[in-house]
Amino acid sequence: MSDTSRETISLEENFFKGFPWGLALVLYSLSWAWPLLRPNTLFWDDWVYIFNQPKSFLNQIFNDTGLPPWRAVLDQELLAVGYWTIPWLTFAMYFAAGAFLWEILKKTKLLTTKQAEFVVLIFLIAPVNHARIALVMFGYTTSYFFFFLAWMLLIRSRSNAIFVVSIFCFFWSFMTHSFLFFFIFPTAHFIFLCRDNLLEYSKNKIDLLKIFILLLLPIVYLWLRYFLWRPTEEYKNYHKVSIGGAQLGFKVIVVGLTMSLAFVLISRKSLKLHPSAIVFLLGSVLFTFGLFPYFANSNFPDVISVFAFRNDWGSRHLLLSPLGISFVLCGTWLLIPIQLRKMFFTVAIAVCSLVNIFSGSQYYLDALKKDQLIELFAANKDINPRVTMLFVDETKIFNGRGSTYRTTELSSLLLLSGRESTVITGKGSCNELPKGAQFILKSNKNFLSALTSRDLGLYFEVSPCSDILTNNP
């Protein structure tokens, strides 16, 4: 059977077999199961768009920004059941995407089974997009899930009915607009699988029609968006492509590919492209193309932003990077001397896992911190509804990815404590609020002690701004 064959999906194909799912689940759980310990915790914009809001509010906000009518239909139904449903589904759906990738890779002869295993393992635990922990990010999760499901169905089946299902899933995934650009890869993959017989029109009318539909699909989405769900005036610049951002994204692609090609030529000492070099270069293409939409939209103002560790919830802009990262690492693994490959494999898995474990434990402590902060607010007698609170956080080691608490988040925590204050802000100074009071949040615990005891040792040091200004004129 040639590699251009595409068989109808059946039970006889032993779907998802041949992969070390036990090892993958252990590594994946160590990396991403932390939110399941505190599944009802809200982060960042959850406090704005979900907390104390009516059921339909989230979907309405997304519709106003120019996202399709189905953007948060599933989200709002799950939220009505309970906040916990979204973390559990997020955990399951990202893992399922790895299973879909395994089936996708089985339709190419570029990788051996062992190499495909390496790619899928890294794909599952690449330490990016920790922002998936926020409930408002579930739309990214569903887009990710449906995109890789659609890709798998597209190249694993000749059934016309399955093709229609894959088109539906792709179209659903486009609600996260970066997938409109990344859609080039499954389309190219499908065309590649059909390559041998495309010129025989009389025998391949159906395949040619399918290719035409695939090429037309993003255009149809953009056309419908323009006429049916355009953003309101307030959000007219939301997801708008900037010329400067697109130029920067294009430069990143060119520079990335040039450096990758140079690395390959140096390591191979040959102008002939070996399969390992193709894997590495393909990874570079996947990685840089996955970043391009976020450069074009100015979500990444510079290249440094891509690699920033303390990036609050900006890691959501790395949504499409795991596939590229996994291919780049696999290509590197194949390019280095054979005697070093086992160590490289171990180090790559260990580094990804350890970064995720640290970040996951931070988010776990962040969830505990929110609960303990509510208790601290409730017990504090210095809170005065007539005095502005100036909140200073000196315990950011307990905040996920070094994030900063927003005013809306702090106000909501104060509300949950049953206390009142005119304003609570995480920004500003006593010079700006001379009649306010400075609440400095401190801890008598280090990170490890807080993690093992689940007690963060939080306390406030409270000083009227007038006293601070007097002592520090």
XYZ file of C-alpha atoms in Angstrom:
473
model
C 0.000 0.000 0.000
C 1.418 3.420 -0.964
C 1.714 6.322 1.429
C -0.875 8.152 -0.673
C -3.569 5.662 0.289
C -6.293 6.855 2.594
C -8.424 4.104 4.038
C -11.880 4.508 5.534
C -11.835 4.590 9.316
C -12.736 1.249 10.811
C -12.289 -0.673 14.012
C -9.873 -2.994 12.211
C -7.315 -0.173 11.954
C -6.670 -0.360 15.702
C -7.157 3.326 16.223
C -4.770 4.975 18.682
C -2.886 1.710 19.202
C 0.904 1.468 19.336
C 1.577 4.519 21.491
C 2.797 4.464 25.153
C -0.387 6.058 26.481
C 0.383 5.070 30.070
C 3.658 7.015 30.103
C 2.027 9.887 28.236
C -0.830 10.126 30.730
C 1.566 10.154 33.687
C 3.726 12.909 32.184
C 0.680 14.840 31.009
C -0.973 14.601 34.430
C 2.166 15.786 36.223
C 2.188 18.748 33.857
C -1.457 19.706 33.548
C -3.577 18.079 36.287
C -2.868 20.819 38.857
C -6.024 22.836 38.052
C -8.123 19.766 38.845
C -7.108 20.115 42.502
C -8.935 23.470 42.685
C -11.281 23.342 39.668
C -13.600 26.165 40.761
C -10.925 28.871 40.812
C -11.277 31.971 38.642
C -8.329 33.729 36.990
C -7.802 37.052 35.195
C -10.778 37.942 32.971
C -12.918 35.227 34.550
C -13.671 37.814 37.226
C -14.901 40.272 34.591
C -16.886 38.070 32.232
C -18.024 35.147 34.402
C -18.175 36.100 38.093
C -21.624 37.428 39.065
C -22.662 37.672 35.415
C -25.818 36.287 33.749
C -25.520 33.069 31.777
C -25.554 34.665 28.311
C -23.128 37.486 29.144
C -19.940 35.689 28.065
C -21.266 34.778 24.632
C -22.623 38.293 24.108
C -19.230 39.829 24.864
C -17.509 37.523 22.401
C -20.142 38.282 19.755
C -19.471 41.992 20.233
C -15.775 41.414 19.536
C -16.541 39.873 16.144
C -16.417 36.216 17.129
C -19.101 33.835 15.797
C -22.456 33.218 17.528
C -21.332 29.800 18.755
C -18.149 31.092 20.444
C -19.312 30.565 24.038
C -22.546 28.606 23.661
C -20.888 25.472 25.039
C -19.018 27.479 27.681
C -22.125 29.050 29.158
C -23.938 25.715 29.407
C -20.974 24.162 31.195
C -20.675 27.149 33.546
C -24.336 26.698 34.437
C -23.504 23.156 35.560
C -20.427 24.270 37.505
C -17.068 25.956 37.039
C -15.354 22.607 37.579
C -16.609 21.219 34.257
C -14.288 23.407 32.198
C -10.957 22.447 33.864
C -11.843 18.770 33.566
C -12.823 19.066 29.911
C -9.760 21.205 29.181
C -7.552 18.479 30.632
C -9.288 15.789 28.556
C -9.471 17.730 25.285
C -5.815 18.742 25.110
C -4.862 15.127 25.789
C -7.271 13.979 23.081
C -5.544 16.374 20.664
C -2.366 14.369 21.273
C -4.224 11.187 20.342
C -5.441 12.835 17.146
C -1.879 13.898 16.311
C -0.702 10.315 16.768
C -3.178 9.196 14.118
C -2.160 12.088 11.844
C 1.515 11.138 12.076
C 0.690 7.552 11.173
C -0.260 8.845 7.721
C 3.244 9.991 6.884
C 6.457 8.104 6.207
C 8.581 11.022 7.358
C 8.770 9.717 10.931
C 9.420 6.279 12.357
C 7.200 5.019 15.157
C 9.748 6.018 17.816
C 10.134 9.468 16.330
C 6.366 9.936 16.186
C 6.167 8.911 19.849
C 8.722 11.582 20.723
C 6.785 14.230 18.774
C 3.482 13.389 20.454
C 5.000 13.287 23.949
C 6.531 16.745 23.515
C 3.316 17.979 21.888
C 1.424 16.949 25.024
C 3.801 18.447 27.594
C 5.403 21.414 25.816
C 5.494 24.071 28.591
C 3.392 26.683 26.803
C -0.144 28.050 26.993
C -0.510 27.782 30.750
C -3.270 30.371 30.326
C -5.560 27.442 29.463
C -6.304 27.405 33.202
C -8.664 30.400 32.842
C -12.297 29.512 32.206
C -12.626 32.220 29.531
C -9.944 30.383 27.538
C -12.172 27.359 26.942
C -12.898 28.628 23.440
C -9.202 28.166 22.641
C -9.459 24.642 24.025
C -12.452 23.670 21.906
C -10.869 25.199 18.788
C -7.668 23.231 19.441
C -9.627 20.019 19.972
C -11.819 20.401 16.892
C -8.917 21.472 14.665
C -6.820 18.375 15.327
C -9.897 16.141 15.279
C -10.800 17.570 11.868
C -7.238 17.127 10.597
C -7.234 13.489 11.676
C -10.611 12.789 10.054
C -9.571 14.572 6.868
C -6.511 12.462 6.183
C -7.638 9.170 7.757
C -10.837 8.623 5.778
C -12.097 8.621 2.183
C -15.698 8.742 3.358
C -17.612 11.755 2.079
C -19.654 11.812 5.277
C -16.477 11.953 7.384
C -15.187 14.742 5.143
C -18.312 16.773 5.909
C -17.752 16.202 9.634
C -14.135 17.350 9.316
C -15.238 20.511 7.468
C -17.717 21.250 10.248
C -15.003 20.783 12.889
C -12.537 22.991 11.006
C -15.167 25.696 10.637
C -15.939 25.526 14.356
C -12.240 25.837 15.191
C -11.963 29.055 13.168
C -13.669 30.913 16.021
C -10.080 31.185 17.297
C -8.875 33.193 14.337
C -5.258 32.042 14.392
C -6.474 28.668 13.108
C -7.523 30.368 9.866
C -3.824 30.817 9.110
C -2.658 27.480 10.541
C -5.264 25.755 8.351
C -2.668 25.793 5.570
C -1.010 22.698 7.091
C -3.899 20.183 7.088
C -4.869 21.450 3.628
C -1.315 20.937 2.359
C -1.211 17.512 4.030
C -4.405 16.448 2.254
C -3.139 17.687 -1.114
C 0.162 15.864 -0.539
C -1.670 12.595 0.089
C -3.616 13.065 -3.152
C -0.591 14.156 -5.180
C -0.055 11.078 -7.357
C -3.440 11.091 -9.040
C -4.512 14.730 -9.014
C -3.874 15.140 -12.740
C -6.293 12.330 -13.575
C -9.371 14.523 -13.354
C -11.834 11.884 -14.505
C -10.798 9.561 -11.666
C -10.429 12.155 -8.939
C -13.324 14.566 -9.266
C -14.268 14.004 -5.639
C -10.755 14.694 -4.338
C -10.492 17.831 -6.460
C -13.857 19.006 -5.162
C -12.706 18.373 -1.599
C -9.536 20.401 -2.183
C -11.618 23.232 -3.634
C -13.875 23.185 -0.552
C -10.853 23.221 1.760
C -9.333 26.205 -0.027
C -12.663 28.015 0.053
C -13.437 27.336 3.718
C -11.437 30.197 5.356
C -12.770 32.616 2.746
C -16.339 31.579 3.536
C -15.711 32.105 7.254
C -14.255 35.583 6.704
C -17.107 36.482 4.350
C -19.700 35.397 6.914
C -17.866 37.284 9.644
C -17.893 40.449 7.572
C -21.636 40.289 6.934
C -23.061 38.425 9.931
C -20.895 38.899 13.021
C -18.797 41.986 12.566
C -17.351 43.512 15.752
C -19.117 46.450 17.331
C -17.544 49.893 17.132
C -16.001 49.412 20.578
C -14.115 46.310 19.403
C -13.459 47.222 15.764
C -9.688 46.848 16.229
C -10.018 43.485 18.002
C -8.199 40.827 15.933
C -7.314 43.434 13.344
C -4.135 42.714 11.399
C -1.522 45.465 11.598
C 1.004 46.036 8.828
C 3.859 46.474 11.300
C 2.923 43.305 13.174
C 2.632 41.293 9.957
C 6.033 42.546 8.822
C 7.569 41.500 12.136
C 5.905 38.098 11.892
C 7.232 37.644 8.357
C 10.739 38.578 9.511
C 10.505 35.992 12.298
C 9.579 33.337 9.728
C 12.450 34.274 7.400
C 15.062 34.576 10.155
C 13.848 31.396 11.845
C 14.034 29.366 8.655
C 17.431 30.813 7.713
C 18.908 29.966 11.111
C 17.335 26.515 11.021
C 18.745 25.784 7.585
C 22.184 26.962 8.712
C 21.981 24.691 11.770
C 21.014 21.741 9.594
C 23.826 22.320 7.104
C 26.409 22.662 9.869
C 25.225 19.568 11.717
C 24.897 17.441 8.578
C 27.932 18.952 6.789
C 26.083 18.341 3.550
C 23.814 20.223 1.164
C 21.629 17.143 0.785
C 18.506 17.209 2.939
C 18.323 14.124 5.129
C 14.918 13.141 6.634
C 16.150 14.401 10.008
C 16.849 17.795 8.451
C 13.381 17.842 6.914
C 11.852 17.146 10.330
C 13.806 20.009 11.878
C 12.964 22.450 9.081
C 9.306 21.419 9.137
C 9.298 22.111 12.867
C 10.709 25.577 12.250
C 7.989 26.253 9.682
C 5.259 25.015 12.030
C 6.617 27.026 14.968
C 7.088 30.334 13.165
C 3.815 30.041 11.248
C 2.065 29.297 14.552
C 3.413 32.578 15.929
C 2.654 34.682 12.849
C -1.041 35.434 13.592
C -0.104 36.751 17.026
C 2.604 38.986 15.608
C 0.228 40.182 12.894
C -2.360 41.068 15.536
C 0.302 42.845 17.656
C -0.234 40.458 20.572
C 3.530 39.934 20.423
C 5.039 43.436 20.218
C 8.540 41.956 19.915
C 10.355 38.632 19.745
C 11.296 38.701 23.440
C 7.589 38.509 24.327
C 7.459 35.002 22.851
C 9.916 33.682 25.418
C 8.871 35.745 28.463
C 8.288 33.479 31.452
C 6.514 36.009 33.662
C 3.961 36.844 31.002
C 0.756 36.757 33.026
C -1.751 35.077 30.720
C 0.066 36.077 27.525
C 1.068 32.427 27.136
C -2.283 31.934 25.385
C -0.639 33.392 22.286
C 1.560 30.276 22.130
C -1.505 28.120 21.497
C -0.233 26.870 18.134
C 3.411 26.397 19.095
C 3.459 22.836 20.579
C 3.407 21.151 17.163
C 6.379 23.182 15.941
C 8.266 22.744 19.203
C 7.809 18.975 19.086
C 9.093 18.712 15.501
C 12.059 21.016 16.185
C 13.101 18.943 19.201
C 12.595 15.705 17.290
C 14.693 17.048 14.417
C 17.414 18.127 16.844
C 17.285 14.686 18.441
C 17.909 13.110 15.035
C 20.662 15.529 14.032
C 22.861 15.031 17.097
C 25.244 12.045 17.455
C 23.511 8.743 18.190
C 25.296 8.278 21.526
C 23.762 11.539 22.809
C 20.187 10.885 21.734
C 19.044 8.971 24.798
C 20.292 11.726 27.079
C 18.701 14.413 24.873
C 15.362 12.592 24.971
C 15.498 12.323 28.764
C 16.544 15.943 29.247
C 13.842 17.246 26.880
C 11.089 15.319 28.656
C 12.450 16.262 32.093
C 12.763 19.984 31.329
C 9.254 20.196 29.886
C 7.811 18.289 32.831
C 9.684 20.270 35.496
C 8.699 23.643 34.020
C 5.082 22.523 33.927
C 5.227 21.135 37.465
C 6.593 24.425 38.775
C 4.028 26.476 36.865
C 1.226 24.122 37.843
C 2.176 24.269 41.514
C 2.241 28.070 41.249
C -1.310 28.096 39.923
C -2.332 25.699 42.688
C -0.878 28.062 45.289
C -2.533 30.956 43.469
C -5.889 29.221 43.925
C -5.175 28.719 47.634
C -4.031 32.330 47.871
C -7.342 33.622 46.588
C -9.253 31.677 49.245
C -6.891 32.749 52.014
C -6.997 36.344 50.803
C -10.783 36.313 51.158
C -10.374 35.144 54.764
C -7.743 37.808 55.343
C -10.025 40.537 54.017
C -12.906 39.279 56.155
C -10.820 39.354 59.346
C -9.039 42.667 58.736
C -10.402 45.531 60.828
C -8.463 48.216 58.962
C -10.702 48.043 55.908
C -12.833 51.177 55.783
C -15.490 51.681 53.083
C -14.633 55.396 53.046
C -10.892 54.862 52.522
C -9.292 53.805 49.255
C -7.259 50.624 49.558
C -3.873 50.574 47.842
C -3.008 46.892 47.438
C 0.689 45.987 47.190
C 1.493 42.330 46.564
C 4.857 41.109 47.840
C 3.856 37.457 47.492
C 3.929 37.123 43.694
C 5.946 33.932 44.017
C 2.545 32.358 44.723
C 0.977 33.866 41.588
C 0.742 31.751 38.441
C 3.541 32.727 36.034
C 4.220 35.824 38.137
C 0.857 37.343 37.246
C -0.448 40.549 38.798
C -3.845 40.723 40.451
C -6.150 43.085 38.591
C -8.464 45.595 40.243
C -11.541 43.612 39.145
C -10.103 40.455 40.683
C -9.270 42.133 43.973
C -12.654 43.864 44.108
C -14.407 40.530 43.605
C -12.351 38.858 46.335
C -13.220 41.717 48.662
C -16.895 41.315 47.780
C -16.732 37.593 48.559
C -15.237 38.423 51.951
C -18.321 40.436 52.843
C -16.346 43.641 53.307
C -16.718 46.949 51.497
C -14.263 49.476 50.181
C -14.703 52.340 47.776
C -11.847 51.206 45.522
C -9.216 48.539 45.647
C -6.365 48.730 43.180
C -3.218 46.805 42.396
C -1.643 49.826 40.763
C -0.846 53.329 41.887
C 0.991 54.860 44.807
C 0.326 56.909 47.902
C 1.330 60.008 45.927
C -1.754 59.401 43.804
C -3.946 58.346 46.738
C -2.865 60.541 49.680
C -6.082 59.823 51.593
C -5.895 56.099 51.045
C -4.309 53.278 52.995
C -1.559 50.973 51.801
C -2.191 47.258 52.330
C 1.046 45.324 51.776
C 0.426 41.593 51.398
C 3.298 39.553 52.845
C 4.034 35.954 53.749
C 6.119 34.190 56.373
C 6.400 31.041 54.225
C 8.704 30.105 51.365
C 7.401 28.419 48.229
C 8.111 24.817 49.240
C 6.771 25.293 52.754
C 3.569 26.833 51.424
C 3.142 24.021 48.899
C 3.585 21.214 51.408
C 1.478 22.812 54.143
C -1.101 24.509 51.883
C -0.800 27.463 54.243
C 0.693 30.507 52.560
C 1.253 32.389 55.811
C -0.325 35.562 54.432
C -0.705 38.747 56.434
C -1.194 42.458 55.828
C 0.938 45.371 56.863
C -1.381 48.381 56.807
C -0.236 51.997 56.767
C -2.238 55.167 56.053
C -0.837 56.906 52.988
C -0.651 60.136 54.996
C 1.858 58.510 57.377
C 3.906 57.137 54.485
C 4.039 60.522 52.774
C 4.997 62.232 56.043
C 7.833 59.800 56.702
C 8.980 59.839 53.077
C 8.467 63.408 51.863
